[in-house]
PDB file of C-alpha atoms in Angstrom:
ATOM      1  CA  MET C  26     -39.218  11.885  36.277  1.00 57.00           C
ATOM      2  CA  ALA C  27     -42.325  11.855  34.078  1.00 61.00           C
ATOM      3  CA  ILE C  28     -40.897  14.607  31.876  1.00 64.00           C
ATOM      4  CA  ASP C  29     -37.682  12.613  31.373  1.00 69.00           C
ATOM      5  CA  ARG C  30     -39.714   9.558  30.325  1.00 67.00           C
ATOM      6  CA  ARG C  31     -41.770  11.643  27.901  1.00 67.00           C
ATOM      7  CA  LEU C  32     -38.609  13.069  26.349  1.00 63.00           C
ATOM      8  CA  ARG C  33     -37.179   9.582  25.847  1.00 68.00           C
ATOM      9  CA  ILE C  34     -40.410   8.406  24.202  1.00 64.00           C
ATOM     10  CA  LEU C  35     -40.438  11.502  22.001  1.00 63.00           C
ATOM     11  CA  ALA C  36     -36.804  10.899  21.005  1.00 66.00           C
ATOM     12  CA  LEU C  37     -37.550   7.273  20.076  1.00 63.00           C
ATOM     13  CA  PHE C  38     -40.597   8.296  18.065  1.00 64.00           C
ATOM     14  CA  SER C  39     -38.612  11.045  16.363  1.00 72.00           C
ATOM     15  CA  GLU C  40     -35.834   8.600  15.395  1.00 71.00           C
ATOM     16  CA  PHE C  41     -38.394   6.104  14.094  1.00 72.00           C
ATOM     17  CA  ALA C  42     -40.074   8.839  12.042  1.00 75.00           C
ATOM     18  CA  VAL C  43     -36.771   9.897  10.479  1.00 75.00           C
ATOM     19  CA  LEU C  44     -35.879   6.305   9.573  1.00 78.00           C
ATOM     20  CA  THR C  45     -39.310   5.697   8.098  1.00 82.00           C
ATOM     21  CA  MET C  46     -39.255   8.911   6.081  1.00 84.00           C
ATOM     22  CA  PHE C  47     -35.768   8.131   4.730  1.00 85.00           C
ATOM     23  CA  LYS C  48     -36.798   4.648   3.621  1.00 86.00           C
ATOM     24  CA  PHE C  49     -40.018   6.028   2.137  1.00 89.00           C
ATOM     25  CA  ALA C  50     -37.996   8.596   0.167  1.00 90.00           C
ATOM     26  CA  ILE C  51     -35.752   5.834  -1.215  1.00 91.00           C
ATOM     27  CA  VAL C  52     -38.734   3.753  -2.344  1.00 92.00           C
ATOM     28  CA  LEU C  53     -40.434   6.821  -3.824  1.00 94.00           C
ATOM     29  CA  LEU C  54     -37.294   7.770  -5.743  1.00 93.00           C
ATOM     30  CA  LEU C  55     -37.003   4.221  -7.071  1.00 93.00           C
ATOM     31  CA  LEU C  56     -40.604   4.382  -8.309  1.00 94.00           C
ATOM     32  CA  VAL C  57     -39.942   7.735 -10.004  1.00 93.00           C
ATOM     33  CA  VAL C  58     -36.895   6.209 -11.745  1.00 92.00           C
ATOM     34  CA  LEU C  59     -39.081   3.383 -13.041  1.00 92.00           C
ATOM     35  CA  ALA C  60     -41.760   5.861 -14.165  1.00 92.00           C
ATOM     36  CA  SER C  61     -39.143   7.851 -16.069  1.00 90.00           C
ATOM     37  CA  LEU C  62     -37.923   4.673 -17.726  1.00 89.00           C
ATOM     38  CA  GLY C  63     -41.494   3.832 -18.734  1.00 90.00           C
ATOM     39  CA  ALA C  64     -42.037   7.338 -20.077  1.00 88.00           C
ATOM     40  CA  SER C  65     -38.949   7.078 -22.253  1.00 87.00           C
ATOM     41  CA  LEU C  66     -40.228   3.775 -23.656  1.00 87.00           C
ATOM     42  CA  VAL C  67     -43.579   5.366 -24.484  1.00 88.00           C
ATOM     43  CA  PHE C  68     -41.848   8.333 -26.130  1.00 87.00           C
ATOM     44  CA  MET C  69     -39.656   6.032 -28.228  1.00 86.00           C
ATOM     45  CA  VAL C  70     -42.658   4.053 -29.460  1.00 88.00           C
ATOM     46  CA  ARG C  71     -44.872   7.073 -30.172  1.00 88.00           C
ATOM     47  CA  ASP C  72     -42.298   9.438 -31.668  1.00 82.00           C
ATOM     48  CA  ARG C  73     -40.342   6.773 -33.617  1.00 80.00           C
ATOM     49  CA  GLY C  74     -37.071   8.622 -33.194  1.00 73.00           C
ATOM     50  CA  ARG C  75     -38.265  12.005 -34.440  1.00 82.00           C
ATOM     51  CA  SER C  76     -37.995  13.915 -31.172  1.00 82.00           C
ATOM     52  CA  LYS C  77     -35.632  14.377 -28.265  1.00 86.00           C
ATOM     53  CA  ARG C  78     -38.177  13.386 -25.607  1.00 85.00           C
ATOM     54  CA  PRO C  79     -36.799   9.852 -25.051  1.00 85.00           C
ATOM     55  CA  VAL C  80     -33.293  11.252 -24.620  1.00 85.00           C
ATOM     56  CA  MET C  81     -34.520  13.792 -22.069  1.00 89.00           C
ATOM     57  CA  ALA C  82     -36.490  11.133 -20.162  1.00 86.00           C
ATOM     58  CA  LEU C  83     -33.450   8.860 -20.033  1.00 87.00           C
ATOM     59  CA  THR C  84     -31.290  11.789 -18.917  1.00 91.00           C
ATOM     60  CA  VAL C  85     -33.728  12.458 -16.082  1.00 91.00           C
ATOM     61  CA  ARG C  86     -33.620   8.758 -15.175  1.00 91.00           C
ATOM     62  CA  ILE C  87     -29.831   8.821 -14.967  1.00 92.00           C
ATOM     63  CA  GLY C  88     -29.915  11.869 -12.703  1.00 93.00           C
ATOM     64  CA  LEU C  89     -32.520  10.271 -10.459  1.00 92.00           C
ATOM     65  CA  SER C  90     -30.514   7.036 -10.322  1.00 93.00           C
ATOM     66  CA  VAL C  91     -27.403   8.940  -9.244  1.00 95.00           C
ATOM     67  CA  ALA C  92     -29.464  10.699  -6.556  1.00 93.00           C
ATOM     68  CA  LEU C  93     -30.828   7.344  -5.377  1.00 93.00           C
ATOM     69  CA  PHE C  94     -27.329   5.876  -5.211  1.00 94.00           C
ATOM     70  CA  ALA C  95     -26.108   8.917  -3.256  1.00 94.00           C
ATOM     71  CA  MET C  96     -29.016   8.561  -0.805  1.00 91.00           C
ATOM     72  CA  LEU C  97     -28.159   4.894  -0.269  1.00 90.00           C
ATOM     73  CA  ILE C  98     -24.500   5.727   0.373  1.00 92.00           C
ATOM     74  CA  VAL C  99     -25.404   8.531   2.805  1.00 90.00           C
ATOM     75  CA  GLY C 100     -27.897   6.265   4.559  1.00 88.00           C
ATOM     76  CA  TYR C 101     -25.298   3.528   4.920  1.00 87.00           C
ATOM     77  CA  PHE C 102     -22.570   5.798   6.293  1.00 89.00           C
ATOM     78  CA  THR C 103     -24.904   7.582   8.722  1.00 86.00           C
ATOM     79  CA  GLY C 104     -26.300   4.277   9.963  1.00 83.00           C
ATOM     80  CA  THR C 105     -29.840   5.069   8.856  1.00 82.00           C
ATOM     81  CA  ILE C 106     -29.975   1.901   6.783  1.00 82.00           C
ATOM     82  CA  ARG C 107     -28.092  -1.283   7.514  1.00 79.00           C
ATOM     83  CA  PRO C 108     -27.360  -3.953   4.930  1.00 77.00           C
ATOM     84  CA  HIS C 109     -28.499  -7.493   5.572  1.00 73.00           C
ATOM     85  CA  GLY C 110     -28.943 -10.623   3.555  1.00 70.00           C
ATOM     86  CA  ILE C 111     -32.086 -12.590   2.909  1.00 71.00           C
ATOM     87  CA  TYR C 112     -32.054 -13.670   6.525  1.00 66.00           C
ATOM     88  CA  PRO C 113     -31.461 -10.777   8.961  1.00 62.00           C
ATOM     89  CA  SER C 114     -29.704 -13.218  11.286  1.00 65.00           C
ATOM     90  CA  VAL C 115     -27.656 -16.259  10.443  1.00 60.00           C
ATOM     91  CA  PRO C 116     -29.905 -19.333  10.286  1.00 57.00           C
ATOM     92  CA  SER C 117     -28.950 -22.105  12.683  1.00 62.00           C
ATOM     93  CA  VAL C 118     -28.281 -24.876  10.195  1.00 60.00           C
ATOM     94  CA  THR C 119     -25.541 -27.372  10.774  1.00 65.00           C
ATOM     95  CA  PRO C 120     -23.445 -28.302   7.756  1.00 63.00           C
ATOM     96  CA  PRO C 121     -23.962 -31.829   6.398  1.00 65.00           C
ATOM     97  CA  GLN C 122     -21.492 -34.459   7.539  1.00 69.00           C
ATOM     98  CA  LEU C 123     -19.695 -36.560   4.945  1.00 68.00           C
ATOM     99  CA  PRO C 124     -19.671 -40.299   5.571  1.00 72.00           C
ATOM    100  CA  ASP C 125     -16.318 -41.822   6.531  1.00 69.00           C
ATOM    101  CA  GLY C 126     -14.746 -44.193   4.116  1.00 55.00           C
TER     102      GLY C 126
END
């Protein structure tokens, strides 16, 4: 009985760890995309159009953005991430009533 309980706790912790790592990877990839965008801006300002470094940095950014989009799609279809609005549940607000007349 105690072993069964320990296995259930381990399974819950394992699932939580996978979800956390997946979300961490998405945020990390988003930050790397932004860093690549910043690097291309710096290269454009410093090189003034004389080198191919901005083009390469933007190419890397596009590849990373496609990878990020693919991770989001995979996460959605596997159920790892679930979409929600600003409010995770629908707020209990009644619609305003129009006066008669």
